[in-house]
Short mmCIF file of C-alpha atoms in Angstrom, two decimals:
data_model
loop_
_atom_site.label_atom_id
_atom_site.label_comp_id
_atom_site.label_asym_id
_atom_site.label_seq_id
_atom_site.Cartn_x
_atom_site.Cartn_y
_atom_site.Cartn_z
CA GLN A 14 97.01 118.27 139.81
CA LYS A 15 100.32 117.19 139.45
CA ARG A 16 99.51 114.38 136.63
CA GLN A 17 97.86 117.13 134.83
CA GLU A 18 100.82 119.34 134.89
CA ARG A 19 103.02 116.45 133.41
CA GLN A 20 100.70 115.61 131.08
CA ALA A 21 100.75 119.10 129.80
CA ASP A 22 104.28 119.35 130.17
CA ASN A 23 104.15 115.92 127.65
CA ARG A 24 101.89 117.45 124.98
CA GLU A 25 103.90 121.01 125.10
CA GLY A 26 107.15 118.72 124.27
CA VAL A 27 105.47 116.87 121.25
CA ALA A 28 104.27 119.85 119.88
CA PHE A 29 107.56 121.55 119.75
CA ASP A 30 109.18 118.62 118.45
CA LEU A 31 106.39 118.56 115.86
CA PHE A 32 106.81 122.07 114.89
CA GLU A 33 110.71 121.54 114.76
CA LYS A 34 110.50 118.86 112.22
CA LEU A 35 107.96 121.04 110.42
CA ASN A 36 110.56 123.63 109.98
CA ALA A 37 113.08 121.37 108.71
CA PHE A 38 110.63 119.74 106.01
CA THR A 39 109.19 122.77 105.08
CA PHE A 40 112.62 125.34 104.88
CA ASP A 41 113.45 124.45 100.89
CA LEU A 42 109.50 125.26 100.07
CA ILE A 43 108.96 128.21 101.85
CA SER A 44 111.93 129.71 100.57
CA ALA A 45 110.81 128.76 97.23
CA TYR A 46 107.61 130.52 98.06
CA ALA A 47 109.68 133.61 98.31
CA VAL A 48 111.54 133.69 95.42
CA GLN A 49 108.18 133.02 93.59
CA GLY A 50 106.62 136.15 94.76
CA VAL A 51 103.85 134.76 97.16
CA PHE A 52 105.92 136.72 99.84
CA ALA A 53 106.70 139.82 99.02
CA HIS A 54 110.31 141.36 99.91
CA THR A 55 109.43 144.91 100.19
CA GLY A 56 107.88 146.80 103.74
CA LYS A 57 108.70 147.84 106.82
CA MET A 58 109.28 145.59 109.33
CA THR A 59 107.82 146.21 112.91
CA PRO A 60 107.42 143.45 115.47
CA ASP A 61 103.80 142.60 116.98
CA GLU A 62 102.83 141.51 120.16
CA SER A 63 104.00 137.86 119.77
CA GLY A 64 107.52 139.26 118.75
CA ILE A 65 107.30 137.98 115.42
CA GLU A 66 107.80 140.37 113.07
CA ILE A 67 105.07 141.55 110.18
CA ALA A 68 104.65 143.88 107.54
CA HIS A 69 102.81 146.72 107.23
CA GLY A 70 102.49 149.88 105.13
CA GLU A 71 103.71 149.28 101.56
CA ALA A 72 104.18 145.38 101.86
CA ARG A 73 102.18 143.20 100.00
CA ASN A 74 100.95 140.32 102.35
CA ALA A 75 100.63 136.18 101.49
CA HIS A 76 97.11 135.67 101.95
CA MET A 77 95.25 132.61 102.62
CA PRO A 78 91.53 132.43 101.54
CA PRO A 79 89.82 129.35 103.48
CA ASP A 80 86.59 128.00 103.97
CA HIS A 81 85.00 129.63 107.12
CA LEU A 82 84.73 126.18 108.99
CA ALA A 83 88.34 125.75 107.78
CA ILE A 84 89.92 128.51 108.96
CA ALA A 85 89.94 128.22 112.66
CA HIS A 86 92.27 124.99 112.08
CA SER A 87 94.98 126.61 110.07
CA ARG A 88 98.54 126.81 111.63
CA SER A 89 100.00 128.14 108.45
CA PRO A 90 100.11 131.80 109.63
CA LEU A 91 102.33 130.26 112.44
CA ILE A 92 104.46 128.04 110.16
CA HIS A 93 105.11 130.92 107.23
CA GLY A 94 105.48 133.59 109.78
CA TYR A 95 107.85 132.09 111.56
CA TRP A 96 110.25 131.65 108.12
CA LEU A 97 109.52 135.13 106.80
CA HIS A 98 111.03 136.54 110.27
CA GLN A 99 113.66 133.98 109.90
CA HIS A 100 114.92 134.99 106.42
CA GLY A 101 113.98 138.95 107.26
CA ILE A 102 111.21 139.26 104.60
CA ALA A 103 108.88 142.17 104.74
CA GLY A 104 105.70 140.51 104.65
CA SER A 105 103.12 138.68 106.58
CA TYR A 106 100.96 135.46 106.40
CA GLU A 107 97.31 136.08 107.38
CA LYS A 108 94.11 133.55 107.18
CA LEU A 109 91.03 135.50 105.87
CA ASP A 110 87.11 134.13 106.29
CA VAL A 111 85.53 134.48 102.77
CA ALA A 112 82.26 132.73 101.93
CA PRO A 113 82.06 130.66 98.89
CA LEU A 114 79.56 132.95 97.26
CA ASP A 115 82.25 135.85 97.58
CA PHE A 116 84.95 133.85 96.47
CA PRO A 117 85.04 134.65 92.71
CA ALA A 118 84.64 138.22 93.50
CA PHE A 119 87.48 138.39 96.32
CA LEU A 120 89.56 136.34 93.47
CA ALA A 121 88.76 139.14 90.11
CA GLY A 122 90.34 142.04 92.78
CA LEU A 123 93.35 139.70 94.29
CA SER A 124 95.57 141.97 91.68
CA SER A 125 94.47 145.49 93.12
CA SER A 126 94.54 144.53 96.62
CA VAL A 127 97.92 144.61 98.46
CA TYR A 128 98.23 141.08 98.28
CA ALA A 129 100.91 139.04 96.19
CA GLY A 130 99.39 135.54 96.60
CA GLY A 131 98.48 132.87 99.25
CA ASN A 132 97.35 129.70 99.80
CA VAL A 133 93.63 127.95 98.86
CA THR A 134 91.77 125.38 101.33
CA LEU A 135 88.59 123.65 101.21
CA PRO A 136 86.04 124.33 99.84
CA HIS A 137 87.25 127.15 97.61
CA LYS A 138 90.05 124.42 95.62
CA GLU A 139 88.02 123.72 92.49
CA ALA A 140 86.63 127.86 92.39
CA ALA A 141 90.09 129.27 92.31
CA PHE A 142 91.00 126.02 89.23
CA GLN A 143 88.24 128.07 87.11
CA GLY A 144 89.39 131.54 88.59
CA VAL A 145 92.74 131.90 87.62
CA ASP A 146 94.11 133.27 84.65
CA GLN A 147 96.91 130.01 84.05
CA ARG A 148 97.28 126.26 85.99
CA ASP A 149 100.73 124.09 86.49
CA GLU A 150 100.47 120.81 85.64
CA ALA A 151 99.86 119.58 88.85
CA ALA A 152 96.68 121.93 89.00
CA GLU A 153 95.34 120.69 85.37
CA MET A 154 95.63 117.17 86.61
CA ILE A 155 94.67 117.36 89.65
CA GLY A 156 91.34 119.75 88.85
CA ALA A 157 92.11 121.63 91.78
CA VAL A 158 94.40 124.89 92.84
CA ASN A 159 95.47 125.53 96.32
CA THR A 160 98.13 128.26 95.79
CA LEU A 161 98.00 131.32 94.09
CA TRP A 162 100.90 133.73 92.68
CA PHE A 163 101.24 136.47 89.98
CA GLU A 164 103.42 136.43 87.13
CA GLY A 165 103.73 138.52 84.19
CA GLY A 166 100.39 139.83 85.46
CA LYS A 167 98.82 137.18 85.44
CA LEU A 168 97.22 135.28 88.15
CA ILE A 169 98.62 131.42 88.47
CA GLY A 170 97.16 128.81 90.03
CA GLY A 171 99.43 126.08 91.32
CA ASN A 172 98.75 122.85 93.22
CA THR A 173 101.23 121.31 95.60
CA ASN A 174 99.58 118.58 97.37
CA ALA A 175 101.52 116.08 94.38
CA TYR A 176 105.10 117.21 95.43
CA GLY A 177 103.94 117.17 99.40
CA PHE A 178 103.10 114.00 98.98
CA SER A 179 106.24 113.17 96.97
CA ALA A 180 108.42 114.65 98.99
CA ASN A 181 106.94 113.31 102.35
CA LEU A 182 107.33 109.45 101.01
CA SER A 183 111.02 110.28 99.89
CA ALA A 184 112.40 111.52 103.10
CA ILE A 185 110.27 108.44 105.24
CA ALA A 186 110.46 105.61 102.36
CA PRO A 187 113.79 106.37 100.28
CA GLY A 188 113.77 104.45 96.81
CA TRP A 189 109.85 104.48 96.43
CA THR A 190 110.32 105.56 93.74
CA SER A 191 111.99 102.38 91.62
CA GLY A 192 108.71 100.43 92.46
CA GLU A 193 106.58 99.64 89.28
CA THR A 194 102.73 98.70 90.52
CA ALA A 195 100.73 100.73 93.42
CA VAL A 196 97.18 100.23 94.91
CA VAL A 197 95.45 103.55 96.04
CA LEU A 198 92.62 103.27 98.17
CA GLY A 199 89.89 105.85 97.98
CA ALA A 200 88.78 107.97 94.97
CA GLY A 201 88.71 111.23 97.01
CA GLY A 202 90.09 114.70 96.04
CA ALA A 203 93.42 113.59 97.75
CA ALA A 204 93.39 110.43 95.33
CA ARG A 205 93.97 112.81 92.46
CA ALA A 206 97.13 114.18 93.89
CA ILE A 207 98.61 110.74 94.61
CA ILE A 208 97.70 109.37 91.28
CA HIS A 209 99.76 111.90 89.52
CA ALA A 210 102.44 112.14 92.35
CA ILE A 211 102.81 108.14 91.52
CA GLN A 212 102.50 108.88 87.77
CA LYS A 213 105.67 111.36 87.81
CA ALA A 214 107.81 109.13 89.91
CA GLY A 215 107.48 106.59 86.98
CA TYR A 216 105.03 103.89 88.15
CA ARG A 217 103.15 102.14 84.88
CA LYS A 218 100.44 100.25 86.79
CA ILE A 219 98.49 102.24 89.28
CA ARG A 220 95.19 100.06 90.31
CA VAL A 221 92.40 102.53 92.28
CA VAL A 222 90.18 100.89 95.16
CA ASN A 223 86.93 102.24 95.89
CA ARG A 224 83.56 101.10 97.38
CA THR A 225 81.93 102.89 94.98
CA ILE A 226 83.78 101.59 91.67
CA GLU A 227 82.55 104.35 89.60
CA ARG A 228 84.37 107.12 91.20
CA ALA A 229 87.40 105.17 90.57
CA GLU A 230 86.52 104.66 86.96
CA GLU A 231 86.13 108.70 86.46
CA LEU A 232 90.00 108.53 88.06
CA ALA A 233 91.14 106.05 85.84
CA GLN A 234 89.59 107.55 82.79
CA ARG A 235 91.37 111.09 83.84
CA PHE A 236 94.61 109.71 84.70
CA GLY A 237 94.61 107.64 81.24
CA THR A 238 96.95 104.60 80.67
CA GLY A 239 98.12 102.44 83.39
CA VAL A 240 95.58 103.58 85.65
CA SER A 241 92.66 100.86 86.52
CA ALA A 242 89.46 100.78 88.59
CA HIS A 243 88.55 98.46 91.25
CA GLY A 244 86.02 97.15 93.49
CA TRP A 245 87.31 96.53 97.66
CA ASP A 246 86.45 92.89 96.87
CA ALA A 247 89.57 92.68 94.50
CA LEU A 248 92.13 94.18 96.86
CA PRO A 249 93.95 90.97 98.15
CA ALA A 250 94.94 89.72 94.25
CA LEU A 251 95.34 93.28 93.87
CA LEU A 252 98.58 93.71 96.75
CA SER A 253 99.85 90.22 95.44
CA ASP A 254 102.52 91.94 93.51
CA ALA A 255 102.22 95.81 94.62
CA HIS A 256 105.65 97.68 95.45
CA LEU A 257 103.44 100.69 96.95
CA LEU A 258 100.25 101.26 99.04
CA VAL A 259 98.40 104.12 99.69
#
C-alpha cells in the first residue's frame, strides 16, 4: 500500500510539473486568443465549486465542439480555464459533444449563440474548413480548421498546428530554422502542418517518406516546389544530408 501511495505521489508530481510547463508554454498563445476574441471580456465572474471563476449571464464563452469519442480526453477546459482565471477574463471554455451529422447546423448557428469562437477537434476539422466564411493561410495550406473566431461579422477559421510545431521545436532545438533539407516520416494529417511549418521556416528541400508512396505524392503535389515523395526503402539515402528529421 505504501508503495502504491508513493507511486501515486510521483504521478501527481509529474502531472503538476507538466501542467506548470504547459502554463508557461501557452501563456503567449492564450493571451493572443483573448485579444482575438476567442475569449470574451464581458460578463459577471462567479466562482464555481472548483474555485475557478467562470462567466455566466451575458458573457460570451469560448467553445470547443469535439468528436464524441475525443471529447472525454480533452484537457483544454482545464488549461484555458486556468488562464481565464489568472487574467480575470469574464468567460469560460467548455467542451461540447457534437455528432458529425449535426456539425454543419451547429456551425451555421454559431453566430447567433452565446459563443465567441473556439477550437475544433477530430472528426470535424475538414467540415469546419468547408463551413467557415474565411480561412487563414495555414488553414488553406493544411486543408483543415482547428480554431474559430468572429471578425467583422464573419466566421474565420484558422489552424494553429504548424505554429505549435514550430514554437515547440524552437524551444527545444534553437537554430533549427538554419537548415535546408528535411525528411518527414508519414503522410497523414499531421504531416501537412509539419510541411507547412518547415516551408515557412525556409527549408528548400522537404522529403516526404511514406509506406504508401501515393499519399506522399499527394502532399508533394499539394505543397509544390521543393517537396518530394519517397518510399520507405529510400530513407537511408535521404537521411545522409538531411538537417532535420521529423
